[in-house]
Short mmCIF file of N, CA and C and ligand atoms in Angstrom, two decimals:
data_model
loop_
_atom_site.label_atom_id
_atom_site.label_comp_id
_atom_site.label_asym_id
_atom_site.label_seq_id
_atom_site.Cartn_x
_atom_site.Cartn_y
_atom_site.Cartn_z
N MET H 1 0.84 -1.19 0.00
CA MET H 1 0.00 0.00 0.00
C MET H 1 0.88 1.25 0.00
N ALA H 2 0.29 2.29 -0.46
CA ALA H 2 1.08 3.52 -0.55
C ALA H 2 0.15 4.72 -0.40
N ILE H 3 0.73 5.76 0.14
CA ILE H 3 0.00 7.02 0.22
C ILE H 3 0.21 7.76 -1.09
N ARG H 4 -0.89 8.15 -1.71
CA ARG H 4 -0.82 8.84 -3.00
C ARG H 4 -0.84 10.35 -2.78
N LYS H 5 -0.37 11.03 -3.79
CA LYS H 5 -0.37 12.49 -3.76
C LYS H 5 -1.77 12.99 -4.13
N ILE H 6 -2.28 13.90 -3.34
CA ILE H 6 -3.60 14.47 -3.62
C ILE H 6 -3.44 15.67 -4.55
N VAL H 7 -4.19 15.66 -5.63
CA VAL H 7 -4.10 16.78 -6.57
C VAL H 7 -5.08 17.87 -6.13
N THR H 8 -4.72 19.09 -6.44
CA THR H 8 -5.51 20.22 -5.96
C THR H 8 -5.74 21.24 -7.08
N GLY H 9 -6.54 22.22 -6.72
CA GLY H 9 -6.70 23.41 -7.55
C GLY H 9 -7.21 23.10 -8.94
N SER H 10 -6.42 23.47 -9.94
CA SER H 10 -6.92 23.40 -11.31
C SER H 10 -6.46 22.12 -12.03
N HIS H 11 -6.05 21.11 -11.28
CA HIS H 11 -5.65 19.85 -11.93
C HIS H 11 -6.81 19.32 -12.78
N PRO H 12 -6.54 18.94 -14.05
CA PRO H 12 -7.64 18.54 -14.94
C PRO H 12 -8.44 17.33 -14.45
N ALA H 13 -7.83 16.44 -13.67
CA ALA H 13 -8.58 15.26 -13.18
C ALA H 13 -9.76 15.69 -12.32
N LEU H 14 -9.63 16.84 -11.66
CA LEU H 14 -10.70 17.30 -10.77
C LEU H 14 -11.90 17.84 -11.55
N ARG H 15 -11.69 18.10 -12.83
CA ARG H 15 -12.75 18.68 -13.64
C ARG H 15 -13.18 17.77 -14.78
N SER H 16 -12.81 16.49 -14.68
CA SER H 16 -13.17 15.53 -15.73
C SER H 16 -14.28 14.62 -15.25
N LYS H 17 -15.01 14.08 -16.22
CA LYS H 17 -15.98 13.05 -15.88
C LYS H 17 -15.21 11.73 -15.83
N ALA H 18 -15.29 11.04 -14.70
CA ALA H 18 -14.52 9.81 -14.51
C ALA H 18 -15.18 8.65 -15.26
N ALA H 19 -14.36 7.72 -15.72
CA ALA H 19 -14.86 6.59 -16.50
C ALA H 19 -15.25 5.43 -15.58
N PRO H 20 -16.30 4.69 -15.96
CA PRO H 20 -16.69 3.53 -15.16
C PRO H 20 -15.58 2.48 -15.13
N VAL H 21 -15.56 1.73 -14.05
CA VAL H 21 -14.62 0.61 -13.93
C VAL H 21 -15.30 -0.61 -14.53
N LYS H 22 -14.65 -1.21 -15.53
CA LYS H 22 -15.28 -2.34 -16.23
C LYS H 22 -14.92 -3.67 -15.60
N LYS H 23 -13.72 -3.74 -15.06
CA LYS H 23 -13.26 -5.00 -14.48
C LYS H 23 -12.57 -4.70 -13.15
N ILE H 24 -12.95 -5.44 -12.11
CA ILE H 24 -12.33 -5.20 -10.81
C ILE H 24 -11.04 -6.02 -10.75
N SER H 25 -10.01 -5.44 -11.33
CA SER H 25 -8.70 -6.10 -11.44
C SER H 25 -7.92 -5.93 -10.15
N GLU H 26 -6.80 -6.63 -10.08
CA GLU H 26 -5.88 -6.45 -8.95
C GLU H 26 -5.47 -4.98 -8.83
N ALA H 27 -5.28 -4.34 -9.97
CA ALA H 27 -4.86 -2.92 -9.95
C ALA H 27 -5.93 -2.04 -9.30
N VAL H 28 -7.20 -2.36 -9.58
CA VAL H 28 -8.31 -1.59 -9.00
C VAL H 28 -8.35 -1.81 -7.48
N LEU H 29 -8.18 -3.06 -7.05
CA LEU H 29 -8.20 -3.37 -5.62
C LEU H 29 -7.04 -2.67 -4.90
N HIS H 30 -5.90 -2.68 -5.55
CA HIS H 30 -4.72 -2.02 -5.00
C HIS H 30 -4.96 -0.51 -4.88
N LEU H 31 -5.57 0.04 -5.91
CA LEU H 31 -5.87 1.47 -5.90
C LEU H 31 -6.83 1.83 -4.76
N LEU H 32 -7.84 1.00 -4.54
CA LEU H 32 -8.78 1.25 -3.44
C LEU H 32 -8.07 1.22 -2.09
N GLU H 33 -7.13 0.30 -1.94
CA GLU H 33 -6.33 0.24 -0.71
C GLU H 33 -5.54 1.53 -0.52
N ASP H 34 -4.90 1.96 -1.59
CA ASP H 34 -4.11 3.20 -1.53
C ASP H 34 -5.00 4.40 -1.22
N MET H 35 -6.19 4.41 -1.82
CA MET H 35 -7.11 5.53 -1.57
C MET H 35 -7.51 5.58 -0.10
N ALA H 36 -7.80 4.40 0.48
CA ALA H 36 -8.19 4.36 1.90
C ALA H 36 -7.02 4.85 2.76
N GLU H 37 -5.83 4.36 2.45
CA GLU H 37 -4.66 4.75 3.24
C GLU H 37 -4.42 6.26 3.13
N THR H 38 -4.59 6.78 1.93
CA THR H 38 -4.38 8.21 1.70
C THR H 38 -5.43 9.04 2.44
N MET H 39 -6.68 8.57 2.40
CA MET H 39 -7.76 9.28 3.12
C MET H 39 -7.45 9.36 4.61
N TYR H 40 -7.02 8.24 5.20
CA TYR H 40 -6.73 8.24 6.64
C TYR H 40 -5.50 9.10 6.94
N GLU H 41 -4.50 9.03 6.09
CA GLU H 41 -3.29 9.82 6.30
C GLU H 41 -3.62 11.31 6.39
N TYR H 42 -4.53 11.76 5.53
CA TYR H 42 -4.86 13.19 5.49
C TYR H 42 -6.11 13.51 6.31
N LYS H 43 -6.55 12.53 7.11
CA LYS H 43 -7.68 12.72 8.02
C LYS H 43 -8.94 13.20 7.30
N GLY H 44 -9.15 12.63 6.13
CA GLY H 44 -10.40 12.89 5.42
C GLY H 44 -11.45 11.87 5.81
N VAL H 45 -12.67 12.13 5.41
CA VAL H 45 -13.75 11.17 5.65
C VAL H 45 -14.23 10.54 4.34
N GLY H 46 -13.60 10.97 3.25
CA GLY H 46 -13.92 10.40 1.95
C GLY H 46 -12.84 10.80 0.96
N LEU H 47 -12.71 9.99 -0.09
CA LEU H 47 -11.75 10.34 -1.14
C LEU H 47 -12.23 9.70 -2.44
N ALA H 48 -12.14 10.46 -3.51
CA ALA H 48 -12.52 9.95 -4.83
C ALA H 48 -11.26 9.83 -5.68
N ALA H 49 -11.25 8.84 -6.59
CA ALA H 49 -10.04 8.59 -7.38
C ALA H 49 -9.52 9.83 -8.12
N PRO H 50 -10.40 10.68 -8.67
CA PRO H 50 -9.87 11.88 -9.35
C PRO H 50 -9.00 12.75 -8.43
N GLN H 51 -9.21 12.64 -7.12
CA GLN H 51 -8.41 13.44 -6.18
C GLN H 51 -6.96 12.97 -6.11
N ILE H 52 -6.70 11.76 -6.60
CA ILE H 52 -5.29 11.35 -6.73
C ILE H 52 -4.91 11.27 -8.21
N GLY H 53 -5.69 11.98 -9.02
CA GLY H 53 -5.32 12.14 -10.43
C GLY H 53 -5.78 11.01 -11.33
N ILE H 54 -6.67 10.14 -10.82
CA ILE H 54 -7.11 8.98 -11.60
C ILE H 54 -8.60 9.10 -11.89
N THR H 55 -8.95 9.25 -13.16
CA THR H 55 -10.35 9.53 -13.51
C THR H 55 -11.12 8.22 -13.73
N ARG H 56 -11.29 7.50 -12.64
CA ARG H 56 -12.10 6.28 -12.61
C ARG H 56 -13.14 6.42 -11.52
N ARG H 57 -14.27 5.69 -11.68
CA ARG H 57 -15.38 5.86 -10.74
C ARG H 57 -15.18 4.98 -9.50
N LEU H 58 -14.33 5.46 -8.63
CA LEU H 58 -13.98 4.78 -7.38
C LEU H 58 -14.00 5.80 -6.26
N ILE H 59 -14.64 5.42 -5.15
CA ILE H 59 -14.58 6.28 -3.96
C ILE H 59 -14.35 5.43 -2.71
N VAL H 60 -13.76 6.04 -1.71
CA VAL H 60 -13.71 5.43 -0.38
C VAL H 60 -14.31 6.45 0.58
N VAL H 61 -15.02 5.91 1.58
CA VAL H 61 -15.73 6.75 2.53
C VAL H 61 -15.58 6.12 3.91
N ASP H 62 -15.33 6.95 4.91
CA ASP H 62 -15.39 6.47 6.29
C ASP H 62 -15.89 7.61 7.17
N PRO H 63 -17.18 7.56 7.52
CA PRO H 63 -17.75 8.65 8.32
C PRO H 63 -17.31 8.60 9.78
N GLY H 64 -16.45 7.66 10.14
CA GLY H 64 -16.00 7.52 11.53
C GLY H 64 -16.27 6.12 12.02
N GLU H 65 -15.70 5.80 13.17
CA GLU H 65 -15.90 4.49 13.80
C GLU H 65 -15.48 3.34 12.88
N ASP H 66 -14.45 3.61 12.05
CA ASP H 66 -13.91 2.56 11.20
C ASP H 66 -14.94 1.91 10.29
N ARG H 67 -15.84 2.72 9.80
CA ARG H 67 -16.83 2.18 8.86
C ARG H 67 -16.36 2.46 7.44
N LEU H 68 -15.30 1.79 7.05
CA LEU H 68 -14.73 2.04 5.72
C LEU H 68 -15.58 1.37 4.64
N MET H 69 -15.91 2.15 3.63
CA MET H 69 -16.61 1.62 2.46
C MET H 69 -15.77 1.91 1.24
N LYS H 70 -15.56 0.89 0.43
CA LYS H 70 -14.86 1.06 -0.84
C LYS H 70 -15.89 0.80 -1.92
N LEU H 71 -16.18 1.80 -2.71
CA LEU H 71 -17.29 1.69 -3.66
C LEU H 71 -16.82 1.88 -5.09
N ILE H 72 -17.29 0.97 -5.93
CA ILE H 72 -16.93 0.97 -7.35
C ILE H 72 -18.18 1.36 -8.15
N ASN H 73 -18.03 2.30 -9.06
CA ASN H 73 -19.14 2.79 -9.90
C ASN H 73 -20.37 3.20 -9.06
N PRO H 74 -20.18 4.00 -8.02
CA PRO H 74 -21.33 4.38 -7.19
C PRO H 74 -22.27 5.31 -7.93
N GLN H 75 -23.54 5.11 -7.67
CA GLN H 75 -24.58 5.94 -8.31
C GLN H 75 -25.63 6.30 -7.29
N ILE H 76 -26.05 7.55 -7.30
CA ILE H 76 -27.16 7.95 -6.43
C ILE H 76 -28.46 7.62 -7.18
N ILE H 77 -29.27 6.77 -6.57
CA ILE H 77 -30.51 6.40 -7.26
C ILE H 77 -31.74 7.04 -6.63
N GLU H 78 -31.58 7.55 -5.40
CA GLU H 78 -32.68 8.28 -4.77
C GLU H 78 -32.11 9.43 -3.96
N MET H 79 -32.81 10.56 -3.98
CA MET H 79 -32.43 11.71 -3.15
C MET H 79 -33.70 12.27 -2.54
N GLU H 80 -33.58 12.73 -1.31
CA GLU H 80 -34.76 13.23 -0.62
C GLU H 80 -34.36 14.34 0.34
N GLY H 81 -35.19 15.35 0.44
CA GLY H 81 -34.98 16.40 1.44
C GLY H 81 -33.83 17.32 1.10
N SER H 82 -33.57 18.24 2.00
CA SER H 82 -32.53 19.22 1.77
C SER H 82 -31.92 19.65 3.10
N GLN H 83 -30.61 19.71 3.16
CA GLN H 83 -29.88 20.15 4.36
C GLN H 83 -28.73 21.03 3.90
N GLU H 84 -28.42 22.05 4.71
CA GLU H 84 -27.25 22.85 4.42
C GLU H 84 -26.21 22.55 5.50
N GLY H 85 -24.97 22.39 5.09
CA GLY H 85 -23.95 22.10 6.10
C GLY H 85 -22.57 22.44 5.58
N PRO H 86 -21.60 22.51 6.52
CA PRO H 86 -20.25 22.90 6.14
C PRO H 86 -19.49 21.77 5.44
N GLU H 87 -18.70 22.15 4.45
CA GLU H 87 -17.85 21.18 3.76
C GLU H 87 -16.50 21.79 3.46
N GLY H 88 -15.52 20.90 3.40
CA GLY H 88 -14.20 21.24 2.88
C GLY H 88 -13.79 20.11 1.98
N CYS H 89 -12.60 20.23 1.38
CA CYS H 89 -12.15 19.21 0.43
C CYS H 89 -10.62 19.18 0.43
N LEU H 90 -10.06 17.98 0.47
CA LEU H 90 -8.59 17.86 0.44
C LEU H 90 -8.02 18.45 -0.84
N SER H 91 -8.83 18.52 -1.90
CA SER H 91 -8.35 19.05 -3.17
C SER H 91 -8.55 20.56 -3.29
N VAL H 92 -9.23 21.14 -2.29
CA VAL H 92 -9.45 22.59 -2.27
C VAL H 92 -9.02 23.09 -0.89
N PRO H 93 -7.72 23.02 -0.61
CA PRO H 93 -7.27 23.26 0.77
C PRO H 93 -7.58 24.66 1.27
N GLY H 94 -7.96 24.72 2.55
CA GLY H 94 -8.12 26.01 3.22
C GLY H 94 -9.44 26.71 2.97
N ILE H 95 -10.32 26.10 2.16
CA ILE H 95 -11.59 26.74 1.85
C ILE H 95 -12.73 25.88 2.42
N TYR H 96 -13.67 26.56 3.07
CA TYR H 96 -14.83 25.87 3.61
C TYR H 96 -16.07 26.61 3.16
N GLY H 97 -17.14 25.86 2.98
CA GLY H 97 -18.37 26.52 2.56
C GLY H 97 -19.59 25.77 3.04
N GLU H 98 -20.70 26.50 3.04
CA GLU H 98 -22.00 25.90 3.36
C GLU H 98 -22.57 25.36 2.06
N VAL H 99 -22.91 24.07 2.08
CA VAL H 99 -23.34 23.42 0.84
C VAL H 99 -24.69 22.75 1.06
N PRO H 100 -25.66 23.09 0.21
CA PRO H 100 -26.94 22.38 0.29
C PRO H 100 -26.82 20.98 -0.31
N ARG H 101 -27.35 20.02 0.38
CA ARG H 101 -27.34 18.63 -0.09
C ARG H 101 -28.67 17.98 0.26
N ALA H 102 -28.95 16.86 -0.40
CA ALA H 102 -30.11 16.06 0.00
C ALA H 102 -29.85 15.51 1.40
N THR H 103 -30.93 15.37 2.18
CA THR H 103 -30.82 14.84 3.54
C THR H 103 -30.58 13.34 3.52
N ARG H 104 -31.21 12.70 2.55
CA ARG H 104 -31.15 11.24 2.49
C ARG H 104 -30.87 10.84 1.06
N VAL H 105 -29.98 9.88 0.89
CA VAL H 105 -29.71 9.33 -0.44
C VAL H 105 -29.67 7.81 -0.37
N VAL H 106 -29.96 7.22 -1.50
CA VAL H 106 -29.72 5.78 -1.66
C VAL H 106 -28.69 5.65 -2.78
N VAL H 107 -27.61 4.93 -2.46
CA VAL H 107 -26.50 4.76 -3.41
C VAL H 107 -26.38 3.28 -3.75
N GLU H 108 -26.22 3.01 -5.01
CA GLU H 108 -25.90 1.65 -5.44
C GLU H 108 -24.48 1.64 -6.01
N ALA H 109 -23.76 0.56 -5.73
CA ALA H 109 -22.37 0.44 -6.16
C ALA H 109 -22.00 -1.03 -6.17
N LEU H 110 -20.77 -1.30 -6.58
CA LEU H 110 -20.20 -2.62 -6.39
C LEU H 110 -19.18 -2.54 -5.27
N ASP H 111 -19.09 -3.62 -4.49
CA ASP H 111 -18.03 -3.66 -3.49
C ASP H 111 -16.80 -4.31 -4.12
N PRO H 112 -15.67 -4.34 -3.40
CA PRO H 112 -14.44 -4.87 -4.03
C PRO H 112 -14.57 -6.33 -4.47
N GLY H 113 -15.53 -7.05 -3.89
CA GLY H 113 -15.76 -8.43 -4.33
C GLY H 113 -16.64 -8.52 -5.57
N GLY H 114 -17.10 -7.39 -6.07
CA GLY H 114 -17.94 -7.38 -7.26
C GLY H 114 -19.42 -7.56 -6.95
N LYS H 115 -19.75 -7.53 -5.67
CA LYS H 115 -21.13 -7.71 -5.24
C LYS H 115 -21.86 -6.35 -5.24
N ALA H 116 -23.10 -6.36 -5.72
CA ALA H 116 -23.88 -5.12 -5.71
C ALA H 116 -24.27 -4.77 -4.28
N VAL H 117 -24.03 -3.51 -3.91
CA VAL H 117 -24.41 -3.07 -2.56
C VAL H 117 -25.33 -1.86 -2.70
N ARG H 118 -26.20 -1.71 -1.72
CA ARG H 118 -27.13 -0.60 -1.68
C ARG H 118 -26.97 0.06 -0.32
N ILE H 119 -26.69 1.35 -0.33
CA ILE H 119 -26.45 2.07 0.92
C ILE H 119 -27.53 3.13 1.08
N GLU H 120 -28.27 3.04 2.16
CA GLU H 120 -29.25 4.08 2.48
C GLU H 120 -28.60 4.96 3.53
N ALA H 121 -28.41 6.23 3.21
CA ALA H 121 -27.65 7.10 4.10
C ALA H 121 -28.42 8.38 4.37
N GLU H 122 -28.23 8.88 5.59
CA GLU H 122 -28.83 10.16 5.97
C GLU H 122 -27.75 11.05 6.57
N GLY H 123 -28.05 12.35 6.62
CA GLY H 123 -27.20 13.29 7.35
C GLY H 123 -25.77 13.33 6.83
N PHE H 124 -24.82 13.15 7.75
CA PHE H 124 -23.40 13.33 7.43
C PHE H 124 -22.93 12.34 6.36
N LEU H 125 -23.30 11.08 6.51
CA LEU H 125 -22.88 10.09 5.51
C LEU H 125 -23.49 10.41 4.13
N ALA H 126 -24.74 10.84 4.13
CA ALA H 126 -25.37 11.22 2.86
C ALA H 126 -24.62 12.37 2.21
N ARG H 127 -24.17 13.31 3.05
CA ARG H 127 -23.40 14.46 2.55
C ARG H 127 -22.06 14.01 1.94
N ILE H 128 -21.37 13.14 2.65
CA ILE H 128 -20.07 12.67 2.14
C ILE H 128 -20.26 11.95 0.80
N LEU H 129 -21.24 11.08 0.74
CA LEU H 129 -21.47 10.33 -0.50
C LEU H 129 -21.76 11.27 -1.67
N GLN H 130 -22.57 12.29 -1.42
CA GLN H 130 -22.89 13.24 -2.49
C GLN H 130 -21.64 14.00 -2.93
N HIS H 131 -20.82 14.39 -1.95
CA HIS H 131 -19.58 15.12 -2.25
C HIS H 131 -18.64 14.25 -3.09
N GLU H 132 -18.46 12.99 -2.68
CA GLU H 132 -17.52 12.11 -3.40
C GLU H 132 -18.03 11.77 -4.80
N ILE H 133 -19.32 11.50 -4.91
CA ILE H 133 -19.87 11.13 -6.22
C ILE H 133 -19.83 12.35 -7.15
N ASP H 134 -19.98 13.55 -6.59
CA ASP H 134 -19.76 14.78 -7.38
C ASP H 134 -18.37 14.80 -8.01
N HIS H 135 -17.36 14.34 -7.25
CA HIS H 135 -15.99 14.34 -7.79
C HIS H 135 -15.91 13.52 -9.08
N LEU H 136 -16.73 12.48 -9.18
CA LEU H 136 -16.68 11.61 -10.37
C LEU H 136 -17.26 12.30 -11.60
N GLU H 137 -17.99 13.40 -11.36
CA GLU H 137 -18.55 14.19 -12.46
C GLU H 137 -17.73 15.46 -12.72
N GLY H 138 -16.65 15.62 -11.99
CA GLY H 138 -15.85 16.84 -12.15
C GLY H 138 -16.45 18.04 -11.44
N THR H 139 -17.32 17.77 -10.47
CA THR H 139 -17.96 18.85 -9.70
C THR H 139 -17.30 18.95 -8.33
N LEU H 140 -17.00 20.17 -7.92
CA LEU H 140 -16.41 20.41 -6.60
C LEU H 140 -17.42 21.13 -5.70
N PHE H 141 -17.22 21.01 -4.38
CA PHE H 141 -18.20 21.61 -3.46
C PHE H 141 -18.27 23.12 -3.64
N ILE H 142 -17.17 23.72 -4.10
CA ILE H 142 -17.17 25.18 -4.29
C ILE H 142 -18.15 25.60 -5.39
N ASP H 143 -18.52 24.66 -6.26
CA ASP H 143 -19.51 24.96 -7.30
C ASP H 143 -20.92 25.06 -6.70
N ARG H 144 -21.11 24.39 -5.58
CA ARG H 144 -22.45 24.30 -4.98
C ARG H 144 -22.61 25.16 -3.73
N ALA H 145 -21.50 25.62 -3.16
CA ALA H 145 -21.56 26.34 -1.88
C ALA H 145 -22.40 27.61 -2.01
N VAL H 146 -23.22 27.87 -1.01
CA VAL H 146 -24.02 29.09 -1.01
C VAL H 146 -23.30 30.23 -0.28
N ARG H 147 -22.34 29.87 0.56
CA ARG H 147 -21.46 30.90 1.12
C ARG H 147 -20.18 30.23 1.60
N PHE H 148 -19.13 31.01 1.73
CA PHE H 148 -17.86 30.49 2.21
C PHE H 148 -17.58 31.09 3.57
N PHE H 149 -16.80 30.37 4.37
CA PHE H 149 -16.50 30.91 5.70
C PHE H 149 -15.12 30.49 6.12
N ASP H 150 -14.60 31.22 7.08
CA ASP H 150 -13.35 30.87 7.73
C ASP H 150 -13.73 30.19 9.05
N PRO H 151 -13.35 28.93 9.23
CA PRO H 151 -13.78 28.21 10.44
C PRO H 151 -13.38 28.93 11.72
N ALA H 152 -12.30 29.70 11.69
CA ALA H 152 -11.84 30.41 12.88
C ALA H 152 -12.73 31.61 13.22
N GLU H 153 -13.56 32.02 12.26
CA GLU H 153 -14.34 33.25 12.47
C GLU H 153 -15.82 33.00 12.70
N GLU H 154 -16.20 31.77 12.88
CA GLU H 154 -17.61 31.50 13.19
C GLU H 154 -17.97 32.19 14.51
N SER H 155 -19.16 32.72 14.58
CA SER H 155 -19.52 33.48 15.78
C SER H 155 -19.65 32.54 16.98
N PRO H 156 -19.29 33.04 18.16
CA PRO H 156 -19.34 32.17 19.34
C PRO H 156 -20.76 31.69 19.60
N GLY H 157 -20.85 30.51 20.15
CA GLY H 157 -22.18 29.98 20.43
C GLY H 157 -22.68 29.07 19.34
N GLU H 158 -22.14 29.26 18.14
CA GLU H 158 -22.55 28.34 17.07
C GLU H 158 -21.85 27.02 17.25
N GLU H 159 -22.49 26.01 16.78
CA GLU H 159 -21.85 24.70 16.75
C GLU H 159 -20.59 24.80 15.90
N PRO H 160 -19.49 24.25 16.36
CA PRO H 160 -18.31 24.26 15.47
C PRO H 160 -18.59 23.44 14.22
N PRO H 161 -18.18 23.94 13.08
CA PRO H 161 -18.46 23.21 11.85
C PRO H 161 -17.68 21.89 11.80
N GLU H 162 -18.24 20.94 11.13
CA GLU H 162 -17.48 19.71 10.87
C GLU H 162 -16.46 20.08 9.82
N GLU H 163 -15.21 19.90 10.15
CA GLU H 163 -14.19 20.37 9.23
C GLU H 163 -13.44 19.25 8.53
N GLU H 164 -13.95 18.04 8.69
CA GLU H 164 -13.25 16.92 8.04
C GLU H 164 -13.29 17.13 6.54
N PRO H 165 -12.10 17.27 5.95
CA PRO H 165 -12.10 17.47 4.51
C PRO H 165 -12.40 16.17 3.76
N VAL H 166 -13.08 16.30 2.66
CA VAL H 166 -13.42 15.16 1.85
C VAL H 166 -13.01 15.42 0.42
ZN1 LIG Y 201 -13.59 16.57 -2.11
#
């Protein structure tokens, strides 16, 4: 396993539509391992392959408590409700914004064994999944943010924003 370099800013992989994975080869499994290791190294809660410069439809997500999910060709098949919440991104360092997202999503994907999985997610996990799947379309959270903020300048008394970059 290896920690990969995270690409940032105007790297073209961040603005490309990622290609579906046709075969879950050893290389794909290895890549998913590297993505998970890289996500943990940088204390993210999610990582999409374009963030390490690879335009394939692969994401890893861990909302905490060691609930690692490695998802191949993930697709949102249902969205419901609306929530606004803070987001950051390892590929857009130092910037945070309030981003509207669906409250609940249903995602279908393949797991590393090639088995179809269906994830029903709400709240924070739903937000992470939407953020990561956006990466596969070349969309960044800064495209959707309704306002930007400096986490150090939030007014006292407010809940501290979740600052885990994804
Ligand atoms: Zn991101």
